[in-house]
PDB file of C-alpha atoms in Angstrom:
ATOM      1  CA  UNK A 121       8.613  -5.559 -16.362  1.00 90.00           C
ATOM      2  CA  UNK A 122       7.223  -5.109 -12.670  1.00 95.00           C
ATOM      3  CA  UNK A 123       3.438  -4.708 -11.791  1.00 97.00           C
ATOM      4  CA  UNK A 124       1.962  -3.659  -8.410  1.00 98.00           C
ATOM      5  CA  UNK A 125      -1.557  -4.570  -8.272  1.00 98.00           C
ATOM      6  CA  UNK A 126      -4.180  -3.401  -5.575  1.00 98.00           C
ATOM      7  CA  UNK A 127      -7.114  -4.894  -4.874  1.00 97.00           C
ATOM      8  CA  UNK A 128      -9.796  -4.512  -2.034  1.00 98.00           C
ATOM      9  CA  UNK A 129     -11.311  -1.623  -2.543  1.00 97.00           C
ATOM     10  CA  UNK A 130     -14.787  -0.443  -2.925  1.00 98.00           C
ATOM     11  CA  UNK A 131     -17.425   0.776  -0.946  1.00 98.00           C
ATOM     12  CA  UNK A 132     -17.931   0.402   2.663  1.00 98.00           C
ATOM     13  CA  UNK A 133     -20.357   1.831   5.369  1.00 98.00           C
ATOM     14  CA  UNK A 134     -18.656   3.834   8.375  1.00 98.00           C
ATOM     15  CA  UNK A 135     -17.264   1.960  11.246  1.00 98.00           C
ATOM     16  CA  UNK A 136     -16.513  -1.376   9.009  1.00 98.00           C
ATOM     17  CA  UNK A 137     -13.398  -3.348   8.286  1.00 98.00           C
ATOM     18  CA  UNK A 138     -11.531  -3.764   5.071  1.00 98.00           C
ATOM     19  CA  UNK A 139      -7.760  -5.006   3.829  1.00 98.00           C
ATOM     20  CA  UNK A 140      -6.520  -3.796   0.897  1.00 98.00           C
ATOM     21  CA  UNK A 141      -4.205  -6.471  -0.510  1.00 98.00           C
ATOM     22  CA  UNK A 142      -1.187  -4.979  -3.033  1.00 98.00           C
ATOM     23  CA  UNK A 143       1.077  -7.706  -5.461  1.00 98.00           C
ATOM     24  CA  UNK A 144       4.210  -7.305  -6.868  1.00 98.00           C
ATOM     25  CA  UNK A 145       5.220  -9.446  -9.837  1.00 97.00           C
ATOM     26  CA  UNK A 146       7.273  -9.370 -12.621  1.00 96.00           C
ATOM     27  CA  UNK A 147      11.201  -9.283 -12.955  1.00 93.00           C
ATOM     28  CA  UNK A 148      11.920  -8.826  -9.266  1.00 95.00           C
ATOM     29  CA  UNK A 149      15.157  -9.824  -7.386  1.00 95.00           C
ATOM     30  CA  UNK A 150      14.426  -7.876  -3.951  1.00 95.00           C
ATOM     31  CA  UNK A 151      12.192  -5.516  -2.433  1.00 96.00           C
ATOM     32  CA  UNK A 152      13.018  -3.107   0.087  1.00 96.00           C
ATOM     33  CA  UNK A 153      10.308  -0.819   1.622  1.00 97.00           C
ATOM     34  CA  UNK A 154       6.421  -1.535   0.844  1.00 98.00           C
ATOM     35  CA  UNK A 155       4.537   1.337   1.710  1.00 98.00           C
ATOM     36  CA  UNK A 156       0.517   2.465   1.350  1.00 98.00           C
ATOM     37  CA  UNK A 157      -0.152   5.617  -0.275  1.00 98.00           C
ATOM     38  CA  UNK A 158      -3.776   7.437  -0.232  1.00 98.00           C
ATOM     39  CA  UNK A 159      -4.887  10.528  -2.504  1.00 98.00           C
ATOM     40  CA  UNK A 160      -8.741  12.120  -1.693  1.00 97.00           C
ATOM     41  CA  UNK A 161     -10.341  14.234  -4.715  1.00 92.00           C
ATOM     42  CA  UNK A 162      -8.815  17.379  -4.269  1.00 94.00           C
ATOM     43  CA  UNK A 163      -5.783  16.521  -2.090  1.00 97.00           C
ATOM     44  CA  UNK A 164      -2.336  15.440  -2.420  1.00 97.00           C
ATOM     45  CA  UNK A 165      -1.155  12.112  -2.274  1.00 98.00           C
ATOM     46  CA  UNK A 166      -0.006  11.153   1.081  1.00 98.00           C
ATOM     47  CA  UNK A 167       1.807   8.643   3.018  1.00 98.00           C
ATOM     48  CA  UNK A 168      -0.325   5.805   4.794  1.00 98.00           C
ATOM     49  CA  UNK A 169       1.679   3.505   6.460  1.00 98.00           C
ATOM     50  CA  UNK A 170       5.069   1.914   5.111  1.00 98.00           C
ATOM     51  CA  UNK A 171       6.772  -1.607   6.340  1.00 98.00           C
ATOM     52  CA  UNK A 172      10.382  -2.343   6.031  1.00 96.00           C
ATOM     53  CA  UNK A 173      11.854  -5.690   5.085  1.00 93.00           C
ATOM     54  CA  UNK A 174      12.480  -6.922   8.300  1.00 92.00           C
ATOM     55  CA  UNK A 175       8.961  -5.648   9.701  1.00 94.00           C
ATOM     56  CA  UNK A 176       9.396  -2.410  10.883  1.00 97.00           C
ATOM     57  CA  UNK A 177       6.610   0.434  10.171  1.00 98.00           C
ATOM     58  CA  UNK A 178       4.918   3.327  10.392  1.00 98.00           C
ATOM     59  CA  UNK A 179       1.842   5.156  10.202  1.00 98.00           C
ATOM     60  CA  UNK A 180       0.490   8.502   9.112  1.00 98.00           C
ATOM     61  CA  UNK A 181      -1.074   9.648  12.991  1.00 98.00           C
ATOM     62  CA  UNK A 182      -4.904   9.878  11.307  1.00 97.00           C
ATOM     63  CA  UNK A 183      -4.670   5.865  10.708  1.00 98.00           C
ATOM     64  CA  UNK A 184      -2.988   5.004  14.061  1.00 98.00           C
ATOM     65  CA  UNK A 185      -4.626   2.351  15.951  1.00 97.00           C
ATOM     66  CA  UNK A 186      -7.086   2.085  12.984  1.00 98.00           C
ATOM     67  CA  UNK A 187      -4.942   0.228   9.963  1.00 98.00           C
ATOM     68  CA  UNK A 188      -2.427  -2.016  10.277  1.00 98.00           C
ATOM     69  CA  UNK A 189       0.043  -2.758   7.340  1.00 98.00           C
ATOM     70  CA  UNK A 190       1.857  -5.964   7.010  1.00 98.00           C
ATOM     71  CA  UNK A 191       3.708  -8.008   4.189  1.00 97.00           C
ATOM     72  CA  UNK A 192       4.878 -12.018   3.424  1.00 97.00           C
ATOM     73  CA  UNK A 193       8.158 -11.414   1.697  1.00 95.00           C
ATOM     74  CA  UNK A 194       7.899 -15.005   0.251  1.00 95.00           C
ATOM     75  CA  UNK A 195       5.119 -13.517  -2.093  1.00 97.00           C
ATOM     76  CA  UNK A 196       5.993 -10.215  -3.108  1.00 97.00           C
ATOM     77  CA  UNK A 197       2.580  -9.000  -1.047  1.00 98.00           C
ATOM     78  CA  UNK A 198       1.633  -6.323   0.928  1.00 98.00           C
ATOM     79  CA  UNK A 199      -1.610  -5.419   3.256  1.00 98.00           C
ATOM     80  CA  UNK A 200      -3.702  -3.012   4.569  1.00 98.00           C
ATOM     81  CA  UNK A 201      -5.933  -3.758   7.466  1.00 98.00           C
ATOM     82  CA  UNK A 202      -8.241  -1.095   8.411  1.00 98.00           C
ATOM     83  CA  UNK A 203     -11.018  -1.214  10.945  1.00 98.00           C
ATOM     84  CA  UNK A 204     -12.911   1.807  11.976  1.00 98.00           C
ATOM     85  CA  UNK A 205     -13.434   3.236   8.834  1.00 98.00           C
ATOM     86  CA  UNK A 206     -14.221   7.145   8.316  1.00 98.00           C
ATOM     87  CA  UNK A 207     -15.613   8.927   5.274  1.00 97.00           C
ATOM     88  CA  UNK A 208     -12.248  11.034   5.616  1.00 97.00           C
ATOM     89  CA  UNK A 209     -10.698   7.534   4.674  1.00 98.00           C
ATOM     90  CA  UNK A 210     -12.279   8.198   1.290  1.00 98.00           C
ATOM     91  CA  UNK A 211      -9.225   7.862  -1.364  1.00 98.00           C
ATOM     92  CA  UNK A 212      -7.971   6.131  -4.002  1.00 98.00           C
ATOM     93  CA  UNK A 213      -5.273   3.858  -2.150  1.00 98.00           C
ATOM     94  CA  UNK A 214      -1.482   3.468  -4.212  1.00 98.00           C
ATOM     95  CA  UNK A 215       0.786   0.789  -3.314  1.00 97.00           C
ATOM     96  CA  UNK A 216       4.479   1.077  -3.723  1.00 96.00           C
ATOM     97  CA  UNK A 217       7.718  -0.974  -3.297  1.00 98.00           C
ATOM     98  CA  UNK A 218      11.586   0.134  -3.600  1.00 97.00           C
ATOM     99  CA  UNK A 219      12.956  -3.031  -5.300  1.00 96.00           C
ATOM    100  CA  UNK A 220      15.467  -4.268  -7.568  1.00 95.00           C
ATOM    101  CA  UNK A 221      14.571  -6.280 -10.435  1.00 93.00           C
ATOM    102  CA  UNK A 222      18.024  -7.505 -10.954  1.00 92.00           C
ATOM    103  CA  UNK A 223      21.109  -7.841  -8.555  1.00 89.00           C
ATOM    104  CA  UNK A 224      23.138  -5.598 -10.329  1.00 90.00           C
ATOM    105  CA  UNK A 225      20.202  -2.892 -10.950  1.00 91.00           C
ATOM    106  CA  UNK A 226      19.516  -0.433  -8.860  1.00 93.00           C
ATOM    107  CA  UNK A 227      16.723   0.202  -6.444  1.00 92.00           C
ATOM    108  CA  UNK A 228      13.836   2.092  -7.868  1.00 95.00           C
ATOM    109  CA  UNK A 229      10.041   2.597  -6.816  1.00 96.00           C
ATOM    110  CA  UNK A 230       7.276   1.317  -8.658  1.00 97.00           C
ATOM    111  CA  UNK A 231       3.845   2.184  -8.065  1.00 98.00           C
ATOM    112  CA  UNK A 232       0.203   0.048  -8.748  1.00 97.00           C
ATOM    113  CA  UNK A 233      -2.553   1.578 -10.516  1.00 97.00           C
ATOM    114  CA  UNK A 234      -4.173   2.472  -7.081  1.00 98.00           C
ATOM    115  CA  UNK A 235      -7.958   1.097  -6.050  1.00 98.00           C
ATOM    116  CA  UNK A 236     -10.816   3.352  -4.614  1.00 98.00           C
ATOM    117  CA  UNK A 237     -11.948   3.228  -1.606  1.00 98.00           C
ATOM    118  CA  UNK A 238     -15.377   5.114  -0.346  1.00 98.00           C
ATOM    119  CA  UNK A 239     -16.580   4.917   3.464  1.00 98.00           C
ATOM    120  CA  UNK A 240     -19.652   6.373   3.290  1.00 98.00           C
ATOM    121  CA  UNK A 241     -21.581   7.882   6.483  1.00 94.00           C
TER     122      UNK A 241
END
């Protein structure tokens, strides 16, 4: 079994600073692509920022500048830094990682259970 969790979340005033930290454990022989995922109440789920293995990433445009996403391979973890926090940053926030669990398996995404995060004005 593989488990992605998130944690960092809650709530936060407008203009502050919070990293969302995301852990993948379990059976897991490599991981590809870590990526941050956000769904508001009433809107589709949508890409964040992602980060390759080798450090490579990229951001949705409405986070640029703002969040910063980074990872430490030698613990399965990946991070969200944001500063400059909006309301419209409101969202439940999903991590997800392409990995193998074994060397003969193939790569598949998992997702975490997501954790909410509410900027309020």
């Amino acid at each position: 079994q593989v488990q992605l969790v998130e944690s960092g979340g809650g709530l936060v005033q407008a203009g502050d600073s919070r990293t969302l930290t995301c852990v993948a454990s379990g059976n897991i022989f490599r991981i590809n692509t870590m990526a941050w995922y956000r769904q508001a109440p009433g809107k589709q789920r949508e890409l964040v920022a992602g980060i390759t293995t080798g450090g490579g990433t990229n951001y949705a445009d409405s986070v640029k500048g703002r969040f910063t996403i980074s990872r430490d391979n030698a613990k399965n973890t990946v991070y969200l830094q944001m500063h400059s926090l909006k309301p419209e940053d409101t969202a439940v926030y999903y991590c997800n990682a392409d990995l193998q669990r074994f060397a003969t398996f193939p790569y598949l995404v998992h997702w975490g259970q997501g954790t909410l995060l509410t900027v309020s004005s």
